[in-house]
DNA sequence: AGATTATCTTGTCATCGACAAGATTGGAGC
DNA sequence: GCTCCAATCTTGTCGATGACAAGATAATCT
């Protein structure tokens, strides 16, 4: 029995990773309701019970996929912010662009990450990954309004995140710009982003009106 | 065979409505993944195949529930706007409050209405109900900035909706203000709302900067 | 090499959505 | 008042699913 790599071994070797990859693809194809463990197993070419040795339940696999999603989201935000230079306001816009780009490229995964169902299978790793993305955003907002009070900063963190998240969420669901071209849609997104940053900077530069 | 009302008739009589009511409750209790037709049937005290005569599939029932949700959302927005007097800016805030209140009271239903899955079972009635809510919002924004250009109006409609929707969505998922009291959370929501309205009014009152 | 553990298999169970076929009911037309 | 028909609800079935059990195989440790 030569243990040649081409010979199909009894052990898969990287089944856990293969299931995550297959599951992620299946998720985008069929949506959350069409997501099944057995189909993941089929795509990884293993028996229907094999996944149980790597994931205690279907929710565990979803949690792992969502965690991976948060890591990629963080990476996308960081990369786009870096491309935006040193100006804090420009970097904030850039992070928003990265956020939206990730969501647009992985719509179902994005919905899963921010789904109410996610609370059902929350994992320490998932919570940590989500927190990392939050802190990245928080720091970008605070850097844009260094002179603002702690309270104003906090509220602008809320507001900025809500604007970006809300916009891309509505687009993904088809509520906003359904008949727009991708190009026009991106312009609308950028307009929303600059309206947001402008409001944040203005609020952060003033002592707090009313 | 007296057809007394207390006697359990073979025909349910209002099974369609009963299924919608039971389904809506089940949805909030178990989430979208825990939603089953058979459980709805059990709660309506009919056999597992009875729903088929009123809803062609499980998605049809979900569509009906979502449609009802849009009607209630519209009603909540209208009612809260009316309570806010005549000032367009105040009315815009009010509509946002109504929007958030509905979402907070029906978190899973709200997620269903704005879920990507909803596109899978879109019904004419559902699309119409969603469009009604959109127009209500659109008109409120445009009333607040009557002198703005059509383009600015359009972008502020995007922006305003995104802010409100994003904020409440993040709260519902537990990403924002997880450890806040309901009272503190409402204050954060109001702060986000006023930041939004202020930005809208400012953008709408100027010719358009940059 | 032998033993132990991890990994993967087949087999089973209750439950699900959907469909088929039969039973019951309510009404329309006579 | 009666008959017949369509709507409604029933039981029964099918393939598919998630989870579990028990056994087979591979990898690793001693």
Short mmCIF file of C-alpha atoms (C1' of nucleotides) in Angstrom, two decimals:
data_model
loop_
_atom_site.label_atom_id
_atom_site.label_comp_id
_atom_site.label_asym_id
_atom_site.label_seq_id
_atom_site.Cartn_x
_atom_site.Cartn_y
_atom_site.Cartn_z
CA UNK A 1 0.00 0.00 0.00
CA UNK A 2 2.06 2.87 -1.22
CA UNK A 3 0.85 6.00 0.48
CA UNK A 4 0.90 7.90 -2.75
CA UNK A 5 -0.90 11.19 -2.60
CA UNK A 6 -2.95 10.38 -5.67
CA UNK A 7 -4.32 7.21 -4.08
CA UNK A 8 -7.48 8.02 -2.24
CA UNK A 9 -6.68 7.52 1.40
CA UNK A 10 -9.19 6.40 3.95
CA UNK A 11 -8.50 9.52 5.89
CA UNK A 12 -9.30 12.68 4.13
CA UNK A 13 -6.55 14.57 5.89
CA UNK A 14 -8.01 18.01 5.71
CA UNK A 15 -11.67 17.30 6.02
CA UNK A 16 -12.34 20.12 8.45
CA UNK A 17 -10.97 22.72 6.05
CA UNK A 18 -12.64 21.05 3.09
CA UNK A 19 -16.00 21.18 4.85
CA UNK A 20 -15.60 24.86 5.59
CA UNK A 21 -14.74 25.60 1.97
CA UNK A 22 -17.58 23.48 0.61
CA UNK A 23 -19.99 24.88 3.16
CA UNK A 24 -19.14 28.42 2.32
CA UNK A 25 -19.76 27.83 -1.34
CA UNK A 26 -22.98 25.97 -0.65
CA UNK A 27 -24.14 28.80 1.57
CA UNK A 28 -23.75 31.36 -1.20
CA UNK A 29 -25.44 29.07 -3.71
CA UNK A 30 -28.44 27.90 -1.72
CA UNK A 31 -28.87 30.37 1.10
CA UNK A 32 -29.12 29.58 4.77
CA UNK A 33 -32.27 27.54 4.41
CA UNK A 34 -30.72 25.39 1.70
CA UNK A 35 -27.61 24.73 3.72
CA UNK A 36 -27.27 21.09 4.79
CA UNK A 37 -24.52 19.12 6.46
CA UNK A 38 -25.04 16.18 4.17
CA UNK A 39 -24.56 18.26 1.06
CA UNK A 40 -21.33 19.61 2.53
CA UNK A 41 -20.22 16.04 3.15
CA UNK A 42 -21.11 15.08 -0.43
CA UNK A 43 -19.10 17.95 -1.83
CA UNK A 44 -16.14 16.92 0.30
CA UNK A 45 -16.62 13.36 -0.98
CA UNK A 46 -17.10 11.78 2.42
CA UNK A 47 -19.94 9.92 4.04
CA UNK A 48 -22.86 11.73 5.60
CA UNK A 49 -21.64 11.13 9.14
CA UNK A 50 -18.03 12.15 8.65
CA UNK A 51 -18.55 15.83 9.54
CA UNK A 52 -19.66 14.86 13.04
CA UNK A 53 -16.05 14.17 13.98
CA UNK A 54 -15.10 17.76 13.22
CA UNK A 55 -18.26 19.67 14.02
CA UNK A 56 -20.61 18.71 16.80
CA UNK A 57 -23.57 20.07 14.91
CA UNK A 58 -24.53 22.01 11.83
CA UNK A 59 -24.45 25.19 13.89
CA UNK A 60 -20.82 24.54 14.76
CA UNK A 61 -19.92 24.49 11.09
CA UNK A 62 -21.88 27.67 10.49
CA UNK A 63 -20.10 29.31 13.40
CA UNK A 64 -16.74 28.40 11.93
CA UNK A 65 -17.73 29.80 8.54
CA UNK A 66 -18.98 32.99 10.14
CA UNK A 67 -15.76 33.36 12.11
CA UNK A 68 -13.75 33.04 8.91
CA UNK A 69 -16.02 35.68 7.44
CA UNK A 70 -15.20 38.13 10.22
CA UNK A 71 -11.50 37.60 9.67
CA UNK A 72 -11.87 38.36 5.99
CA UNK A 73 -14.05 41.35 6.72
CA UNK A 74 -11.41 42.74 9.03
CA UNK A 75 -8.74 42.14 6.41
CA UNK A 76 -10.80 43.86 3.70
CA UNK A 77 -11.38 46.89 5.91
CA UNK A 78 -7.71 47.12 6.86
CA UNK A 79 -6.49 46.80 3.30
CA UNK A 80 -8.84 49.43 1.95
CA UNK A 81 -8.02 51.83 4.77
CA UNK A 82 -4.33 51.44 4.06
CA UNK A 83 -4.91 52.33 0.43
CA UNK A 84 -6.61 55.54 1.53
CA UNK A 85 -3.55 57.34 2.87
CA UNK A 86 -3.13 59.07 6.18
CA UNK A 87 -6.08 61.43 6.44
CA UNK A 88 -8.37 59.96 9.09
CA UNK A 89 -11.54 60.98 7.25
CA UNK A 90 -10.32 59.40 4.04
CA UNK A 91 -9.34 56.27 5.93
CA UNK A 92 -12.80 56.09 7.44
CA UNK A 93 -14.33 56.23 3.98
CA UNK A 94 -11.88 53.56 2.85
CA UNK A 95 -12.82 51.22 5.65
CA UNK A 96 -16.44 51.67 4.72
CA UNK A 97 -15.63 50.80 1.13
CA UNK A 98 -13.84 47.65 2.28
CA UNK A 99 -16.81 46.74 4.44
CA UNK A 100 -19.26 47.15 1.59
CA UNK A 101 -17.04 45.35 -0.89
CA UNK A 102 -16.77 42.33 1.36
CA UNK A 103 -20.52 42.25 1.88
CA UNK A 104 -21.20 42.57 -1.84
CA UNK A 105 -18.79 39.75 -2.63
CA UNK A 106 -20.20 37.43 0.07
CA UNK A 107 -23.83 38.41 0.47
CA UNK A 108 -25.18 35.30 2.16
CA UNK A 109 -22.18 34.91 4.41
CA UNK A 110 -22.53 38.53 5.41
CA UNK A 111 -26.17 38.00 6.26
CA UNK A 112 -25.23 34.93 8.27
CA UNK A 113 -22.61 36.84 10.24
CA UNK A 114 -25.11 39.52 11.14
CA UNK A 115 -28.08 37.25 11.43
CA UNK A 116 -30.09 36.83 14.56
CA UNK A 117 -29.49 33.11 14.17
CA UNK A 118 -25.83 33.73 14.83
CA UNK A 119 -26.59 34.28 18.49
CA UNK A 120 -27.77 30.70 18.60
CA UNK A 121 -24.38 29.24 17.82
CA UNK A 122 -22.10 31.87 19.23
CA UNK A 123 -18.58 30.57 19.82
CA UNK A 124 -15.76 32.26 21.75
CA UNK A 125 -13.79 32.48 18.52
CA UNK A 126 -16.77 33.97 16.71
CA UNK A 127 -17.37 36.57 19.40
CA UNK A 128 -13.69 37.48 19.40
CA UNK A 129 -13.58 37.86 15.62
CA UNK A 130 -16.65 40.05 15.65
CA UNK A 131 -15.17 42.19 18.40
CA UNK A 132 -12.00 42.71 16.40
CA UNK A 133 -13.93 44.11 13.47
CA UNK A 134 -15.82 46.40 15.82
CA UNK A 135 -12.66 47.78 17.39
CA UNK A 136 -11.15 48.43 14.01
CA UNK A 137 -14.14 50.55 13.12
CA UNK A 138 -14.23 52.26 16.48
CA UNK A 139 -10.63 53.38 16.22
CA UNK A 140 -11.12 54.72 12.72
CA UNK A 141 -14.04 56.86 13.82
CA UNK A 142 -12.26 58.15 16.91
CA UNK A 143 -9.18 59.02 14.88
CA UNK A 144 -11.34 61.19 12.67
CA UNK A 145 -12.68 63.25 15.59
CA UNK A 146 -9.83 63.33 18.13
CA UNK A 147 -11.10 66.42 19.91
CA UNK A 148 -14.60 65.19 20.50
CA UNK A 149 -15.86 64.14 23.91
CA UNK A 150 -16.07 60.47 24.80
CA UNK A 151 -19.82 60.59 24.52
CA UNK A 152 -19.83 62.17 21.09
CA UNK A 153 -17.25 59.68 19.95
CA UNK A 154 -19.37 56.82 21.14
CA UNK A 155 -22.45 58.08 19.37
CA UNK A 156 -20.59 58.74 16.18
CA UNK A 157 -19.22 55.19 16.28
CA UNK A 158 -22.81 53.98 16.41
CA UNK A 159 -23.93 56.33 13.72
CA UNK A 160 -21.11 55.63 11.29
CA UNK A 161 -21.41 51.90 11.59
CA UNK A 162 -25.17 52.05 11.28
CA UNK A 163 -24.97 54.09 8.07
CA UNK A 164 -22.51 51.79 6.36
CA UNK A 165 -24.09 48.59 7.55
CA UNK A 166 -27.59 49.74 6.78
CA UNK A 167 -26.78 50.85 3.29
CA UNK A 168 -25.11 47.67 2.17
CA UNK A 169 -27.69 45.53 3.93
CA UNK A 170 -30.52 47.24 2.07
CA UNK A 171 -28.68 46.86 -1.21
CA UNK A 172 -28.06 43.17 -0.65
CA UNK A 173 -31.69 42.52 0.07
CA UNK A 174 -32.68 44.29 -3.12
CA UNK A 175 -34.50 47.12 -1.39
CA UNK A 176 -32.16 49.80 -2.60
CA UNK A 177 -31.09 50.39 -6.18
CA UNK A 178 -32.49 47.16 -7.49
CA UNK A 179 -32.40 48.34 -11.05
CA UNK A 180 -29.18 50.30 -10.82
CA UNK A 181 -26.05 49.18 -12.60
CA UNK A 182 -23.24 48.03 -10.31
CA UNK A 183 -21.43 51.21 -11.21
CA UNK A 184 -24.33 53.46 -10.28
CA UNK A 185 -24.83 51.49 -7.12
CA UNK A 186 -21.25 52.01 -6.08
CA UNK A 187 -21.71 55.74 -6.61
CA UNK A 188 -24.74 55.69 -4.36
CA UNK A 189 -22.72 53.85 -1.76
CA UNK A 190 -19.93 56.38 -1.92
CA UNK A 191 -22.43 59.20 -1.60
CA UNK A 192 -23.84 57.62 1.53
CA UNK A 193 -20.33 57.15 2.86
CA UNK A 194 -19.34 60.76 2.36
CA UNK A 195 -22.58 62.01 3.86
CA UNK A 196 -21.79 59.88 6.87
CA UNK A 197 -18.19 61.03 7.23
CA UNK A 198 -19.16 64.64 6.77
CA UNK A 199 -21.76 64.37 9.52
CA UNK A 200 -19.31 62.62 11.81
CA UNK A 201 -16.56 65.16 11.33
CA UNK A 202 -18.92 68.05 11.78
CA UNK A 203 -20.40 66.62 14.96
CA UNK A 204 -16.93 65.80 16.28
CA UNK A 205 -15.51 69.23 15.60
CA UNK A 206 -18.17 71.07 17.51
CA UNK A 207 -18.75 71.08 21.26
CA UNK A 208 -22.11 69.29 20.70
CA UNK A 209 -25.15 71.19 19.59
CA UNK A 210 -28.41 70.56 21.45
CA UNK B 1 -75.31 16.75 14.79
CA UNK B 2 -75.91 20.15 16.21
CA UNK B 3 -73.56 22.60 14.64
CA UNK B 4 -72.85 24.21 17.95
CA UNK B 5 -69.84 26.49 17.94
CA UNK B 6 -68.33 24.65 20.87
CA UNK B 7 -68.43 21.39 18.98
CA UNK B 8 -65.22 20.93 17.07
CA UNK B 9 -66.16 21.13 13.42
CA UNK B 10 -64.40 19.23 10.72
CA UNK B 11 -63.68 22.46 9.01
CA UNK B 12 -61.54 24.83 10.93
CA UNK B 13 -63.14 27.86 9.35
CA UNK B 14 -60.29 30.28 9.69
CA UNK B 15 -57.34 28.04 9.25
CA UNK B 16 -55.45 30.41 6.99
CA UNK B 17 -55.53 33.19 9.55
CA UNK B 18 -54.81 30.77 12.39
CA UNK B 19 -51.72 29.50 10.56
CA UNK B 20 -50.43 33.00 10.05
CA UNK B 21 -50.90 33.83 13.72
CA UNK B 22 -49.32 30.57 14.90
CA UNK B 23 -46.51 30.90 12.39
CA UNK B 24 -45.68 34.38 13.44
CA UNK B 25 -45.43 33.34 17.06
CA UNK B 26 -43.38 30.29 16.18
CA UNK B 27 -41.05 32.42 14.11
CA UNK B 28 -40.27 34.70 17.02
CA UNK B 29 -39.82 31.75 19.35
CA UNK B 30 -37.66 29.48 17.26
CA UNK B 31 -36.13 31.66 14.58
CA UNK B 32 -36.24 31.07 10.86
CA UNK B 33 -34.35 27.79 11.03
CA UNK B 34 -36.70 26.43 13.65
CA UNK B 35 -39.77 27.37 11.67
CA UNK B 36 -41.70 24.34 10.36
CA UNK B 37 -45.02 23.95 8.66
CA UNK B 38 -45.88 20.95 10.74
CA UNK B 39 -45.42 22.83 13.99
CA UNK B 40 -47.68 25.57 12.67
CA UNK B 41 -50.27 22.92 11.89
CA UNK B 42 -49.93 21.44 15.37
CA UNK B 43 -50.47 24.82 16.97
CA UNK B 44 -53.54 25.35 14.87
CA UNK B 45 -54.73 21.89 15.93
CA UNK B 46 -54.97 20.47 12.44
CA UNK B 47 -53.25 17.65 10.65
CA UNK B 48 -49.80 18.05 9.13
CA UNK B 49 -51.15 18.26 5.60
CA UNK B 50 -53.91 20.76 6.22
CA UNK B 51 -51.81 23.87 5.51
CA UNK B 52 -51.24 22.71 1.95
CA UNK B 53 -54.77 23.76 1.04
CA UNK B 54 -54.01 27.36 2.02
CA UNK B 55 -50.32 27.70 1.26
CA UNK B 56 -48.64 25.95 -1.62
CA UNK B 57 -45.40 25.71 0.29
CA UNK B 58 -43.69 26.82 3.45
CA UNK B 59 -42.32 29.82 1.58
CA UNK B 60 -45.84 30.92 0.76
CA UNK B 61 -46.68 31.06 4.43
CA UNK B 62 -43.51 32.97 5.18
CA UNK B 63 -44.33 35.43 2.42
CA UNK B 64 -47.76 36.03 3.90
CA UNK B 65 -46.27 36.61 7.33
CA UNK B 66 -43.70 39.00 5.90
CA UNK B 67 -46.40 40.89 4.03
CA UNK B 68 -48.34 41.33 7.22
CA UNK B 69 -45.14 42.57 8.81
CA UNK B 70 -44.76 45.28 6.20
CA UNK B 71 -48.30 46.43 6.78
CA UNK B 72 -47.67 46.73 10.49
CA UNK B 73 -44.36 48.45 9.89
CA UNK B 74 -46.07 51.03 7.72
CA UNK B 75 -48.75 51.52 10.35
CA UNK B 76 -46.18 51.97 13.10
CA UNK B 77 -44.27 54.54 11.07
CA UNK B 78 -47.42 56.46 10.21
CA UNK B 79 -48.70 56.49 13.77
CA UNK B 80 -45.43 57.71 15.22
CA UNK B 81 -45.05 60.40 12.56
CA UNK B 82 -48.54 61.66 13.33
CA UNK B 83 -47.65 61.97 16.99
CA UNK B 84 -44.68 64.13 16.04
CA UNK B 85 -46.58 67.17 14.87
CA UNK B 86 -46.14 69.13 11.66
CA UNK B 87 -42.45 69.93 11.50
CA UNK B 88 -41.03 67.73 8.72
CA UNK B 89 -37.77 67.10 10.57
CA UNK B 90 -39.61 66.06 13.71
CA UNK B 91 -41.86 63.82 11.65
CA UNK B 92 -38.84 62.19 10.08
CA UNK B 93 -37.47 61.41 13.52
CA UNK B 94 -40.85 60.08 14.53
CA UNK B 95 -41.05 57.74 11.56
CA UNK B 96 -37.63 56.44 12.47
CA UNK B 97 -38.78 55.82 16.02
CA UNK B 98 -41.77 53.89 14.71
CA UNK B 99 -39.51 51.87 12.45
CA UNK B 100 -37.17 50.95 15.29
CA UNK B 101 -40.00 50.20 17.68
CA UNK B 102 -41.56 47.75 15.26
CA UNK B 103 -38.25 46.04 14.67
CA UNK B 104 -37.53 45.79 18.39
CA UNK B 105 -40.96 44.32 19.05
CA UNK B 106 -40.71 41.79 16.19
CA UNK B 107 -37.03 41.05 15.79
CA UNK B 108 -37.19 37.77 13.89
CA UNK B 109 -40.03 38.90 11.67
CA UNK B 110 -38.09 42.04 10.88
CA UNK B 111 -35.06 39.99 9.94
CA UNK B 112 -37.25 37.80 7.77
CA UNK B 113 -38.72 40.81 5.97
CA UNK B 114 -35.27 42.12 5.18
CA UNK B 115 -33.64 38.77 4.69
CA UNK B 116 -32.00 37.70 1.52
CA UNK B 117 -34.20 34.62 1.70
CA UNK B 118 -37.19 36.86 1.17
CA UNK B 119 -36.25 37.24 -2.47
CA UNK B 120 -36.80 33.52 -2.83
CA UNK B 121 -40.49 33.69 -2.05
CA UNK B 122 -41.35 37.15 -3.26
CA UNK B 123 -45.05 37.62 -3.89
CA UNK B 124 -46.79 40.51 -5.65
CA UNK B 125 -48.47 41.39 -2.38
CA UNK B 126 -45.15 41.27 -0.55
CA UNK B 127 -43.44 43.47 -3.09
CA UNK B 128 -46.30 45.93 -2.96
CA UNK B 129 -46.27 46.10 0.83
CA UNK B 130 -42.52 46.68 0.86
CA UNK B 131 -42.85 49.40 -1.73
CA UNK B 132 -45.48 51.16 0.36
CA UNK B 133 -43.15 51.37 3.32
CA UNK B 134 -40.42 52.69 1.08
CA UNK B 135 -42.59 55.45 -0.35
CA UNK B 136 -43.68 56.50 3.09
CA UNK B 137 -40.07 56.98 4.04
CA UNK B 138 -39.18 58.68 0.81
CA UNK B 139 -41.88 61.26 1.19
CA UNK B 140 -40.88 62.04 4.75
CA UNK B 141 -37.31 62.70 3.72
CA UNK B 142 -38.28 64.82 0.74
CA UNK B 143 -40.66 66.87 2.88
CA UNK B 144 -37.78 67.70 5.17
CA UNK B 145 -35.64 69.11 2.35
CA UNK B 146 -38.11 70.62 -0.13
CA UNK B 147 -35.56 72.91 -1.74
CA UNK B 148 -32.97 70.26 -2.45
CA UNK B 149 -32.29 68.96 -5.95
CA UNK B 150 -33.74 65.64 -7.04
CA UNK B 151 -30.34 64.03 -6.82
CA UNK B 152 -29.65 65.25 -3.31
CA UNK B 153 -33.10 64.13 -2.28
CA UNK B 154 -32.49 60.69 -3.68
CA UNK B 155 -29.19 60.32 -1.89
CA UNK B 156 -30.60 61.56 1.38
CA UNK B 157 -33.41 59.03 1.10
CA UNK B 158 -30.74 56.33 0.83
CA UNK B 159 -28.73 57.78 3.64
CA UNK B 160 -31.58 58.27 6.06
CA UNK B 161 -33.00 54.83 5.54
CA UNK B 162 -29.56 53.25 5.81
CA UNK B 163 -28.88 54.97 9.13
CA UNK B 164 -32.12 53.93 10.74
CA UNK B 165 -32.14 50.44 9.33
CA UNK B 166 -28.49 49.85 10.11
CA UNK B 167 -28.77 50.99 13.69
CA UNK B 168 -31.71 48.83 14.65
CA UNK B 169 -30.33 45.87 12.71
CA UNK B 170 -27.07 46.02 14.64
CA UNK B 171 -28.93 46.30 17.91
CA UNK B 172 -31.13 43.32 17.13
CA UNK B 173 -28.16 41.17 16.33
CA UNK B 174 -26.54 42.11 19.61
CA UNK B 175 -23.61 43.91 18.02
CA UNK B 176 -24.54 47.29 19.44
CA UNK B 177 -25.26 48.08 23.06
CA UNK B 178 -25.50 44.49 24.16
CA UNK B 179 -25.10 45.37 27.79
CA UNK B 180 -27.10 48.59 27.71
CA UNK B 181 -30.41 48.88 29.45
CA UNK B 182 -33.40 49.27 27.14
CA UNK B 183 -33.61 52.85 28.27
CA UNK B 184 -29.98 53.63 27.44
CA UNK B 185 -30.37 51.83 24.14
CA UNK B 186 -33.31 53.98 23.18
CA UNK B 187 -31.25 57.06 23.93
CA UNK B 188 -28.53 55.79 21.64
CA UNK B 189 -31.12 55.20 18.96
CA UNK B 190 -32.48 58.70 19.32
CA UNK B 191 -28.97 60.12 19.13
CA UNK B 192 -28.37 58.26 15.89
CA UNK B 193 -31.71 59.49 14.58
CA UNK B 194 -30.97 63.12 15.33
CA UNK B 195 -27.49 62.88 13.84
CA UNK B 196 -29.13 61.51 10.71
CA UNK B 197 -31.82 64.16 10.48
CA UNK B 198 -29.34 66.93 11.13
CA UNK B 199 -27.11 65.67 8.34
CA UNK B 200 -30.05 65.36 5.98
CA UNK B 201 -31.38 68.83 6.66
CA UNK B 202 -27.95 70.38 6.34
CA UNK B 203 -27.25 68.63 3.06
CA UNK B 204 -30.68 69.51 1.74
CA UNK B 205 -30.45 73.16 2.65
CA UNK B 206 -27.21 73.78 0.83
CA UNK B 207 -26.63 73.71 -2.90
CA UNK B 208 -24.39 70.63 -2.47
CA UNK B 209 -20.84 70.93 -1.25
CA UNK B 210 -18.12 69.08 -3.14
"C1'" DA C 1 5.18 -4.92 16.38
"C1'" DG C 2 1.23 -4.03 19.35
"C1'" DA C 3 -1.98 -1.03 21.31
"C1'" DT C 4 -4.43 3.13 21.53
"C1'" DT C 5 -6.70 6.90 19.51
"C1'" DA C 6 -8.53 9.58 15.70
"C1'" DT C 7 -11.01 9.32 11.62
"C1'" DC C 8 -14.38 7.59 8.53
"C1'" DT C 9 -17.98 4.07 7.37
"C1'" DT C 10 -22.69 1.99 7.29
"C1'" DG C 11 -27.01 1.74 9.60
"C1'" DT C 12 -30.80 3.64 12.14
"C1'" DC C 13 -34.28 6.97 14.12
"C1'" DA C 14 -37.48 10.82 14.48
"C1'" DT C 15 -38.75 14.77 11.85
"C1'" DC C 16 -39.39 17.52 7.88
"C1'" DG C 17 -41.77 19.23 3.23
"C1'" DA C 18 -44.37 17.62 -0.34
"C1'" DC C 19 -47.55 14.68 -2.62
"C1'" DA C 20 -51.49 11.20 -3.19
"C1'" DA C 21 -55.81 9.34 -2.10
"C1'" DG C 22 -59.74 9.06 0.69
"C1'" DA C 23 -63.19 11.16 4.14
"C1'" DT C 24 -66.08 15.00 5.60
"C1'" DT C 25 -68.35 19.29 5.04
"C1'" DG C 26 -70.65 23.34 3.03
"C1'" DG C 27 -73.19 25.25 -0.81
"C1'" DA C 28 -75.07 25.74 -5.48
"C1'" DG C 29 -78.50 24.35 -8.31
"C1'" DC C 30 -82.64 21.96 -8.81
"C1'" DG D 1 -85.54 19.16 0.75
"C1'" DC D 2 -82.14 16.72 -2.10
"C1'" DT D 3 -78.26 15.80 -4.90
"C1'" DC D 4 -74.01 16.68 -6.50
"C1'" DC D 5 -69.72 19.15 -6.57
"C1'" DA D 6 -65.98 21.64 -4.84
"C1'" DA D 7 -63.49 23.01 -0.86
"C1'" DT D 8 -61.46 21.44 3.22
"C1'" DC D 9 -59.27 18.24 6.21
"C1'" DT D 10 -57.59 13.46 7.09
"C1'" DT D 11 -54.27 9.48 6.94
"C1'" DG D 12 -50.51 7.46 4.52
"C1'" DT D 13 -46.34 7.69 2.01
"C1'" DC D 14 -41.82 9.30 -0.09
"C1'" DG D 15 -37.12 11.05 -0.19
"C1'" DA D 16 -34.13 13.99 2.52
"C1'" DT D 17 -32.22 15.75 6.79
"C1'" DG D 18 -29.59 16.01 11.57
"C1'" DA D 19 -28.13 13.30 15.06
"C1'" DC D 20 -26.65 9.14 17.13
"C1'" DA D 21 -24.68 4.23 17.51
"C1'" DA D 22 -21.60 0.70 16.34
"C1'" DG D 23 -18.13 -1.09 13.60
"C1'" DA D 24 -14.06 -0.65 10.20
"C1'" DT D 25 -9.77 1.52 8.99
"C1'" DA D 26 -5.76 4.45 9.40
"C1'" DA D 27 -2.28 7.05 12.03
"C1'" DT D 28 0.36 7.53 16.01
"C1'" DC D 29 2.59 6.34 20.27
"C1'" DT D 30 5.27 3.25 23.08
#
